[in-house]
mmCIF file of C-alpha atoms and ligand atoms in Angstrom:
data_model
loop_
_atom_site.group_PDB
_atom_site.id
_atom_site.type_symbol
_atom_site.label_atom_id
_atom_site.label_comp_id
_atom_site.label_asym_id
_atom_site.label_seq_id
_atom_site.Cartn_x
_atom_site.Cartn_y
_atom_site.Cartn_z
ATOM 1 C CA UNK K 1 0.000 0.000 0.000
ATOM 2 C CA UNK K 2 2.833 2.378 0.929
ATOM 3 C CA UNK K 3 4.759 1.423 -2.204
ATOM 4 C CA UNK K 4 1.735 2.191 -4.346
ATOM 5 C CA UNK K 5 1.285 5.586 -2.640
ATOM 6 C CA UNK K 6 4.935 6.532 -3.127
ATOM 7 C CA UNK K 7 4.786 5.432 -6.767
ATOM 8 C CA UNK K 8 1.730 7.617 -7.499
ATOM 9 C CA UNK K 9 3.351 10.508 -5.625
ATOM 10 C CA UNK K 10 6.484 10.138 -7.759
ATOM 11 C CA UNK K 11 4.471 10.044 -10.978
ATOM 12 C CA UNK K 12 2.546 13.210 -10.017
ATOM 13 C CA UNK K 13 5.779 15.032 -9.109
ATOM 14 C CA UNK K 14 7.580 13.952 -12.289
ATOM 15 C CA UNK K 15 4.692 14.961 -14.563
ATOM 16 C CA UNK K 16 4.358 18.322 -12.797
ATOM 17 C CA UNK K 17 8.041 19.038 -13.453
ATOM 18 C CA UNK K 18 7.858 17.804 -17.055
ATOM 19 C CA UNK K 19 4.803 19.975 -17.789
ATOM 20 C CA UNK K 20 6.352 23.127 -16.307
ATOM 21 C CA UNK K 21 7.024 25.445 -19.253
ATOM 22 C CA UNK K 22 10.543 26.819 -19.592
ATOM 23 C CA UNK K 23 9.175 30.369 -19.272
ATOM 24 C CA UNK K 24 8.328 29.654 -15.664
ATOM 25 C CA UNK K 25 12.004 29.622 -14.802
ATOM 26 C CA UNK K 26 12.918 32.545 -17.064
ATOM 27 C CA UNK K 27 13.062 35.395 -14.605
ATOM 28 C CA UNK K 28 15.154 38.006 -16.307
ATOM 29 C CA UNK K 29 12.450 40.670 -16.231
ATOM 30 C CA UNK K 30 11.609 43.558 -13.940
ATOM 31 C CA UNK K 31 8.171 42.099 -13.304
ATOM 32 C CA UNK K 32 6.665 38.656 -12.593
ATOM 33 C CA UNK K 33 5.778 36.384 -15.507
ATOM 34 C CA UNK K 34 2.631 34.250 -15.705
ATOM 35 C CA UNK K 35 3.221 30.956 -13.904
ATOM 36 C CA UNK K 36 6.675 32.012 -12.697
ATOM 37 C CA UNK K 37 8.298 29.985 -9.945
ATOM 38 C CA UNK K 38 10.894 31.584 -7.719
ATOM 39 C CA UNK K 39 11.882 35.145 -6.967
ATOM 40 C CA UNK K 40 12.254 37.907 -9.530
ATOM 41 C CA UNK K 41 15.668 38.457 -11.119
ATOM 42 C CA UNK K 42 18.062 40.436 -8.956
ATOM 43 C CA UNK K 43 19.797 43.650 -10.034
ATOM 44 C CA UNK K 44 21.090 44.760 -6.619
ATOM 45 C CA UNK K 45 23.387 43.506 -3.867
ATOM 46 C CA UNK K 46 20.470 43.305 -1.425
ATOM 47 C CA UNK K 47 18.374 41.171 -3.769
ATOM 48 C CA UNK K 48 21.448 38.950 -4.350
ATOM 49 C CA UNK K 49 21.545 38.277 -0.604
ATOM 50 C CA UNK K 50 17.779 37.653 -0.480
ATOM 51 C CA UNK K 51 18.139 35.142 -3.355
ATOM 52 C CA UNK K 52 21.003 33.408 -1.541
ATOM 53 C CA UNK K 53 19.078 33.340 1.743
ATOM 54 C CA UNK K 54 15.894 32.023 0.124
ATOM 55 C CA UNK K 55 17.389 29.523 -2.342
ATOM 56 C CA UNK K 56 20.297 28.425 -0.133
ATOM 57 C CA UNK K 57 18.745 28.241 3.347
ATOM 58 C CA UNK K 58 14.984 28.801 3.596
ATOM 59 C CA UNK K 59 13.938 26.573 0.704
ATOM 60 C CA UNK K 60 16.025 23.615 1.852
ATOM 61 C CA UNK K 61 14.930 24.046 5.476
ATOM 62 C CA UNK K 62 11.302 23.900 4.342
ATOM 63 C CA UNK K 63 11.957 20.893 2.091
ATOM 64 C CA UNK K 64 13.654 18.939 4.915
ATOM 65 C CA UNK K 65 10.889 19.737 7.408
ATOM 66 C CA UNK K 66 8.206 18.801 4.869
ATOM 67 C CA UNK K 67 9.937 15.484 4.108
ATOM 68 C CA UNK K 68 10.373 14.734 7.841
ATOM 69 C CA UNK K 69 6.671 15.393 8.526
ATOM 70 C CA UNK K 70 5.691 13.289 5.506
ATOM 71 C CA UNK K 71 7.838 10.363 6.652
ATOM 72 C CA UNK K 72 6.374 10.572 10.169
ATOM 73 C CA UNK K 73 2.830 10.628 8.765
ATOM 74 C CA UNK K 74 3.500 7.598 6.574
ATOM 75 C CA UNK K 75 4.957 5.702 9.564
ATOM 76 C CA UNK K 76 1.848 6.516 11.607
ATOM 77 C CA UNK K 77 -0.463 5.509 8.756
ATOM 78 C CA UNK K 78 1.275 2.167 8.262
ATOM 79 C CA UNK K 79 2.192 1.107 11.758
ATOM 80 C CA UNK K 80 -0.625 2.551 13.825
ATOM 81 C CA UNK K 81 -3.741 2.104 11.732
ATOM 82 C CA UNK K 82 -6.620 0.190 13.328
ATOM 83 C CA UNK K 83 -5.768 -3.020 11.458
ATOM 84 C CA UNK K 84 -2.038 -3.111 12.228
ATOM 85 C CA UNK K 85 -2.456 -1.835 15.763
ATOM 86 C CA UNK K 86 -5.880 -2.943 17.090
ATOM 87 C CA UNK K 87 -5.109 -2.088 20.744
ATOM 88 C CA UNK K 88 -3.956 1.566 20.877
ATOM 89 C CA UNK K 89 -1.483 2.839 23.474
ATOM 90 C CA UNK K 90 -2.989 4.857 26.326
ATOM 91 C CA UNK K 91 0.073 7.114 26.835
ATOM 92 C CA UNK K 92 -0.728 10.837 27.035
ATOM 93 C CA UNK K 93 2.734 12.305 27.770
ATOM 94 C CA UNK K 94 6.343 11.699 26.885
ATOM 95 C CA UNK K 95 8.679 14.257 28.419
ATOM 96 C CA UNK K 96 11.628 13.522 26.128
ATOM 97 C CA UNK K 97 9.592 13.867 22.930
ATOM 98 C CA UNK K 98 7.998 17.087 24.193
ATOM 99 C CA UNK K 99 11.398 18.613 24.928
ATOM 100 C CA UNK K 100 12.706 17.531 21.504
ATOM 101 C CA UNK K 101 9.764 18.990 19.577
ATOM 102 C CA UNK K 102 10.145 22.270 21.452
ATOM 103 C CA UNK K 103 13.919 22.627 21.298
ATOM 104 C CA UNK K 104 14.483 21.499 17.684
ATOM 105 C CA UNK K 105 12.094 24.089 16.134
ATOM 106 C CA UNK K 106 13.680 26.792 18.322
ATOM 107 C CA UNK K 107 17.127 25.832 16.985
ATOM 108 C CA UNK K 108 15.819 25.855 13.406
ATOM 109 C CA UNK K 109 14.369 29.355 13.928
ATOM 110 C CA UNK K 110 17.625 30.629 15.464
ATOM 111 C CA UNK K 111 19.626 29.241 12.525
ATOM 112 C CA UNK K 112 17.254 30.986 10.093
ATOM 113 C CA UNK K 113 17.239 34.209 12.126
ATOM 114 C CA UNK K 114 20.995 34.858 11.973
ATOM 115 C CA UNK K 115 21.323 35.372 8.169
ATOM 116 C CA UNK K 116 17.823 36.882 8.079
ATOM 117 C CA UNK K 117 18.786 39.660 10.510
ATOM 118 C CA UNK K 118 22.000 40.262 8.540
ATOM 119 C CA UNK K 119 19.985 40.861 5.356
ATOM 120 C CA UNK K 120 17.589 43.141 7.248
ATOM 121 C CA UNK K 121 20.490 45.131 8.708
ATOM 122 C CA UNK K 122 21.997 45.522 5.214
ATOM 123 C CA UNK K 123 18.677 46.821 3.868
ATOM 124 C CA UNK K 124 18.371 49.434 6.602
ATOM 125 C CA UNK K 125 22.012 50.555 6.808
ATOM 126 C CA UNK K 126 22.930 53.199 4.266
ATOM 127 C CA UNK K 127 26.283 52.662 2.551
ATOM 128 C CA UNK K 128 29.044 55.046 3.605
ATOM 129 C CA UNK K 129 31.643 53.699 1.179
ATOM 130 C CA UNK K 130 33.303 51.663 3.979
ATOM 131 C CA UNK K 131 30.690 49.164 5.131
ATOM 132 C CA UNK K 132 30.682 45.742 3.423
ATOM 133 C CA UNK K 133 27.420 44.038 2.408
ATOM 134 C CA UNK K 134 26.379 40.382 2.164
ATOM 135 C CA UNK K 135 25.713 39.925 -1.552
ATOM 136 C CA UNK K 136 25.390 36.570 -3.335
ATOM 137 C CA UNK K 137 27.283 34.621 -0.656
ATOM 138 C CA UNK K 138 25.005 34.592 2.366
ATOM 139 C CA UNK K 139 27.711 33.025 4.519
ATOM 140 C CA UNK K 140 30.300 35.689 3.649
ATOM 141 C CA UNK K 141 29.408 37.996 6.578
ATOM 142 C CA UNK K 142 29.970 40.956 4.287
ATOM 143 C CA UNK K 143 32.297 41.169 1.306
ATOM 144 C CA UNK K 144 30.545 43.433 -1.209
ATOM 145 C CA UNK K 145 31.609 47.080 -1.366
ATOM 146 C CA UNK K 146 28.932 49.662 -2.082
ATOM 147 C CA UNK K 147 29.636 53.356 -2.800
ATOM 148 C CA UNK K 148 28.026 56.064 -0.654
ATOM 149 C CA UNK K 149 24.693 57.505 -1.926
ATOM 150 C CA UNK K 150 24.899 60.076 -4.717
ATOM 151 C CA UNK K 151 21.189 60.701 -5.151
ATOM 152 C CA UNK K 152 18.325 61.104 -2.674
ATOM 153 C CA UNK K 153 14.733 60.366 -3.627
ATOM 154 C CA UNK K 154 11.868 61.030 -1.232
ATOM 155 C CA UNK K 155 8.829 58.853 -1.854
ATOM 156 C CA UNK K 156 5.403 59.782 -0.487
ATOM 157 C CA UNK K 157 2.558 57.282 -0.532
ATOM 158 C CA UNK K 158 -0.872 58.795 -1.204
ATOM 159 C CA UNK K 159 -4.327 57.297 -1.609
ATOM 160 C CA UNK K 160 -3.665 55.928 -4.238
ATOM 161 C CA UNK K 161 -0.530 57.013 -6.063
ATOM 162 C CA UNK K 162 3.089 57.837 -5.349
ATOM 163 C CA UNK K 163 4.924 61.163 -5.253
ATOM 164 C CA UNK K 164 8.649 61.202 -6.057
ATOM 165 C CA UNK K 165 10.915 64.065 -5.073
ATOM 166 C CA UNK K 166 14.577 64.497 -6.053
ATOM 167 C CA UNK K 167 15.493 66.200 -2.795
ATOM 168 C CA UNK K 168 18.794 67.867 -3.775
ATOM 169 C CA UNK K 169 17.588 68.814 -7.256
ATOM 170 C CA UNK K 170 14.310 70.226 -5.897
ATOM 171 C CA UNK K 171 12.192 68.487 -8.538
ATOM 172 C CA UNK K 172 9.129 66.329 -7.961
ATOM 173 C CA UNK K 173 6.245 64.631 -9.732
ATOM 174 C CA UNK K 174 3.378 62.229 -9.144
ATOM 175 C CA UNK K 175 3.144 58.746 -10.593
ATOM 176 C CA UNK K 176 -0.262 57.230 -11.360
ATOM 177 C CA UNK K 177 -1.316 53.878 -12.741
ATOM 178 C CA UNK K 178 -2.196 53.708 -16.423
ATOM 179 C CA UNK K 179 -5.646 52.362 -17.204
ATOM 180 C CA UNK K 180 -5.889 49.801 -20.026
ATOM 181 C CA UNK K 181 -6.740 52.430 -22.670
ATOM 182 C CA UNK K 182 -3.813 54.716 -21.767
ATOM 183 C CA UNK K 183 -1.421 51.811 -21.582
ATOM 184 C CA UNK K 184 -2.472 50.434 -24.972
ATOM 185 C CA UNK K 185 -2.120 53.911 -26.484
ATOM 186 C CA UNK K 186 1.209 54.924 -24.885
ATOM 187 C CA UNK K 187 3.125 51.910 -23.555
ATOM 188 C CA UNK K 188 1.565 48.785 -25.086
ATOM 189 C CA UNK K 189 4.610 46.642 -24.235
ATOM 190 C CA UNK K 190 4.338 47.329 -20.512
ATOM 191 C CA UNK K 191 2.564 44.972 -18.144
ATOM 192 C CA UNK K 192 -1.062 45.532 -17.221
ATOM 193 C CA UNK K 193 -1.685 46.986 -13.736
ATOM 194 C CA UNK K 194 2.035 47.824 -13.397
ATOM 195 C CA UNK K 195 2.482 50.493 -16.080
ATOM 196 C CA UNK K 196 2.361 54.102 -14.875
ATOM 197 C CA UNK K 197 2.279 57.536 -16.530
ATOM 198 C CA UNK K 198 5.596 58.736 -15.030
ATOM 199 C CA UNK K 199 8.263 56.284 -13.919
ATOM 200 C CA UNK K 200 10.802 57.144 -11.248
ATOM 201 C CA UNK K 201 14.040 57.679 -13.223
ATOM 202 C CA UNK K 202 17.400 56.821 -11.629
ATOM 203 C CA UNK K 203 20.938 56.261 -12.918
ATOM 204 C CA UNK K 204 22.517 52.798 -13.152
ATOM 205 C CA UNK K 205 25.455 51.815 -10.865
ATOM 206 C CA UNK K 206 24.589 54.625 -8.471
ATOM 207 C CA UNK K 207 23.638 54.271 -4.835
ATOM 208 C CA UNK K 208 20.243 55.895 -4.328
ATOM 209 C CA UNK K 209 19.100 56.886 -0.842
ATOM 210 C CA UNK K 210 15.347 56.332 -0.571
ATOM 211 C CA UNK K 211 13.374 58.311 2.022
ATOM 212 C CA UNK K 212 9.906 56.892 2.376
ATOM 213 C CA UNK K 213 6.879 58.464 4.013
ATOM 214 C CA UNK K 214 3.125 58.848 3.468
ATOM 215 C CA UNK K 215 0.609 61.685 3.175
ATOM 216 C CA UNK K 216 0.205 63.029 6.751
ATOM 217 C CA UNK K 217 -3.586 63.063 6.301
ATOM 218 C CA UNK K 218 -3.560 59.551 4.844
ATOM 219 C CA UNK K 219 -2.785 55.967 5.779
ATOM 220 C CA UNK K 220 0.167 53.571 5.831
ATOM 221 C CA UNK K 221 1.475 52.229 2.495
ATOM 222 C CA UNK K 222 4.610 50.224 1.708
ATOM 223 C CA UNK K 223 7.135 50.827 -1.052
ATOM 224 C CA UNK K 224 8.362 47.578 -2.606
ATOM 225 C CA UNK K 225 10.449 46.753 -5.691
ATOM 226 C CA UNK K 226 11.250 43.010 -5.760
ATOM 227 C CA UNK K 227 14.180 43.171 -8.227
ATOM 228 C CA UNK K 228 15.897 45.681 -5.913
ATOM 229 C CA UNK K 229 15.099 43.743 -2.710
ATOM 230 C CA UNK K 230 13.314 46.805 -1.297
ATOM 231 C CA UNK K 231 10.228 46.667 0.899
ATOM 232 C CA UNK K 232 9.674 49.379 3.462
ATOM 233 C CA UNK K 233 6.637 50.939 5.150
ATOM 234 C CA UNK K 234 5.491 54.421 4.173
ATOM 235 C CA UNK K 235 4.101 55.821 7.428
ATOM 236 C CA UNK K 236 2.419 59.243 7.825
ATOM 237 C CA UNK K 237 4.644 61.567 9.896
ATOM 238 C CA UNK K 238 7.617 59.230 9.787
ATOM 239 C CA UNK K 239 10.580 59.098 7.407
ATOM 240 C CA UNK K 240 11.942 55.613 6.737
ATOM 241 C CA UNK K 241 15.211 55.119 4.913
ATOM 242 C CA UNK K 242 16.570 52.414 2.649
ATOM 243 C CA UNK K 243 18.749 52.288 -0.452
ATOM 244 C CA UNK K 244 19.536 50.463 -3.684
ATOM 245 C CA UNK K 245 22.188 50.420 -6.375
ATOM 246 C CA UNK K 246 20.885 48.894 -9.618
ATOM 247 C CA UNK K 247 23.493 47.307 -11.852
ATOM 248 C CA UNK K 248 21.370 46.939 -14.985
ATOM 249 C CA UNK K 249 19.286 49.405 -16.994
ATOM 250 C CA UNK K 250 15.625 48.641 -17.567
ATOM 251 C CA UNK K 251 12.225 49.149 -15.978
ATOM 252 C CA UNK K 252 11.576 47.503 -12.633
ATOM 253 C CA UNK K 253 8.108 47.239 -11.186
ATOM 254 C CA UNK K 254 6.714 46.965 -7.696
ATOM 255 C CA UNK K 255 3.458 47.460 -5.874
ATOM 256 C CA UNK K 256 2.180 49.032 -2.692
ATOM 257 C CA UNK K 257 2.586 46.292 -0.108
ATOM 258 C CA UNK K 258 0.487 47.519 2.789
ATOM 259 C CA UNK K 259 -3.301 47.315 2.501
ATOM 260 C CA UNK K 260 -4.256 51.008 2.214
ATOM 261 C CA UNK K 261 -7.812 51.202 0.954
ATOM 262 C CA UNK K 262 -9.954 50.481 -2.072
ATOM 263 C CA UNK K 263 -7.286 51.207 -4.719
ATOM 264 C CA UNK K 264 -4.405 49.509 -2.918
ATOM 265 C CA UNK K 265 -3.999 47.113 -5.846
ATOM 266 C CA UNK K 266 -3.852 50.033 -8.293
ATOM 267 C CA UNK K 267 -0.866 52.104 -7.149
ATOM 268 C CA UNK K 268 2.052 50.342 -8.826
ATOM 269 C CA UNK K 269 5.670 51.441 -8.649
ATOM 270 C CA UNK K 270 7.769 51.676 -11.806
ATOM 271 C CA UNK K 271 11.457 52.548 -11.635
ATOM 272 C CA UNK K 272 13.327 53.253 -14.839
ATOM 273 C CA UNK K 273 17.084 52.687 -14.550
ATOM 274 C CA UNK K 274 18.995 54.570 -17.270
ATOM 275 C CA UNK K 275 22.680 55.190 -17.998
ATOM 276 C CA UNK K 276 24.406 57.974 -16.053
ATOM 277 C CA UNK K 277 24.600 60.167 -19.179
ATOM 278 C CA UNK K 278 20.922 59.649 -19.925
ATOM 279 C CA UNK K 279 20.083 60.528 -16.331
ATOM 280 C CA UNK K 280 22.202 63.704 -16.376
ATOM 281 C CA UNK K 281 20.457 64.912 -19.538
ATOM 282 C CA UNK K 282 17.045 63.887 -18.185
ATOM 283 C CA UNK K 283 17.590 65.770 -14.925
ATOM 284 C CA UNK K 284 18.985 68.869 -16.682
ATOM 285 C CA UNK K 285 15.980 68.989 -19.016
ATOM 286 C CA UNK K 286 13.597 68.428 -16.089
ATOM 287 C CA UNK K 287 15.199 71.263 -14.118
ATOM 288 C CA UNK K 288 14.934 73.616 -17.095
ATOM 289 C CA UNK K 289 11.367 72.762 -17.986
ATOM 290 C CA UNK K 290 8.811 70.009 -17.604
ATOM 291 C CA UNK K 291 8.953 66.300 -16.950
ATOM 292 C CA UNK K 292 7.433 65.527 -20.367
ATOM 293 C CA UNK K 293 10.394 67.287 -22.001
ATOM 294 C CA UNK K 294 12.771 65.321 -19.794
ATOM 295 C CA UNK K 295 11.084 62.002 -20.615
ATOM 296 C CA UNK K 296 11.254 62.903 -24.320
ATOM 297 C CA UNK K 297 15.065 62.713 -24.044
ATOM 298 C CA UNK K 298 14.863 59.042 -23.081
ATOM 299 C CA UNK K 299 14.363 56.185 -25.511
ATOM 300 C CA UNK K 300 10.654 55.525 -25.968
ATOM 301 C CA UNK K 301 9.287 52.828 -23.700
ATOM 302 C CA UNK K 302 7.563 50.101 -25.704
HETATM 303 CU CU1 CU X 401 -1.463 49.956 -0.446
#
């Protein structure tokens, strides 16, 4: 009976893997793909460390625990069913087992917590040019150098759109979701529910200090961009800080990640990473005139 169960389980698993389309594993985009498995592609040091933590530690911990529980269940099903074990034990306590099932999960959580807190500390500690960050090797305890921030962007969450302000350049704009009609007309290649009218524009290979808050008369939001490994609350009256340094040009999407009202699902985040020269020209044009003129200097977004 057990053999038959394991055989069917194996067949189901094998066919699931065989039927998984290749696209599911193709992640080299700034947004999720239909049916995608795994995290979005990384373009920052922080997301490298999140990938390493998830794929190298968390996933395997979960797999081992799942297998252990499955083996225990199968043993119980086979050895202690009513037929095999007609006279059940009347034990209610076993001190040793109770200590083991308390202490072992605590140890597992402590082992997970150590690299997890390191990643969190990296996310919330702004680079000063000296500090070393985790990066792709989660066990490195810091070996990636990151330059100090060269650009500061203040993000304000509103109901239900984002405001971006280039603090030192004294320029700001609002970013709203594109409805289907606008998207089809202006940016047909961009993903539905993620495309916006004005993307946040930042230079590649540059550390950007992000200051995140929310409309003082509003509610809590959260600013999240998976490819950057950023997720931080936008709280009215409070300024939270994080940072990123994107190594690849392109458009990276995120969404508000704190339930904030009826249009919570419709306030996407789109960050356009351009070359340093493109950014300099964009910013100069923006400072001399309007954002539409500045965006006209960039290659058209499909
Ligand atoms: Cu929200």
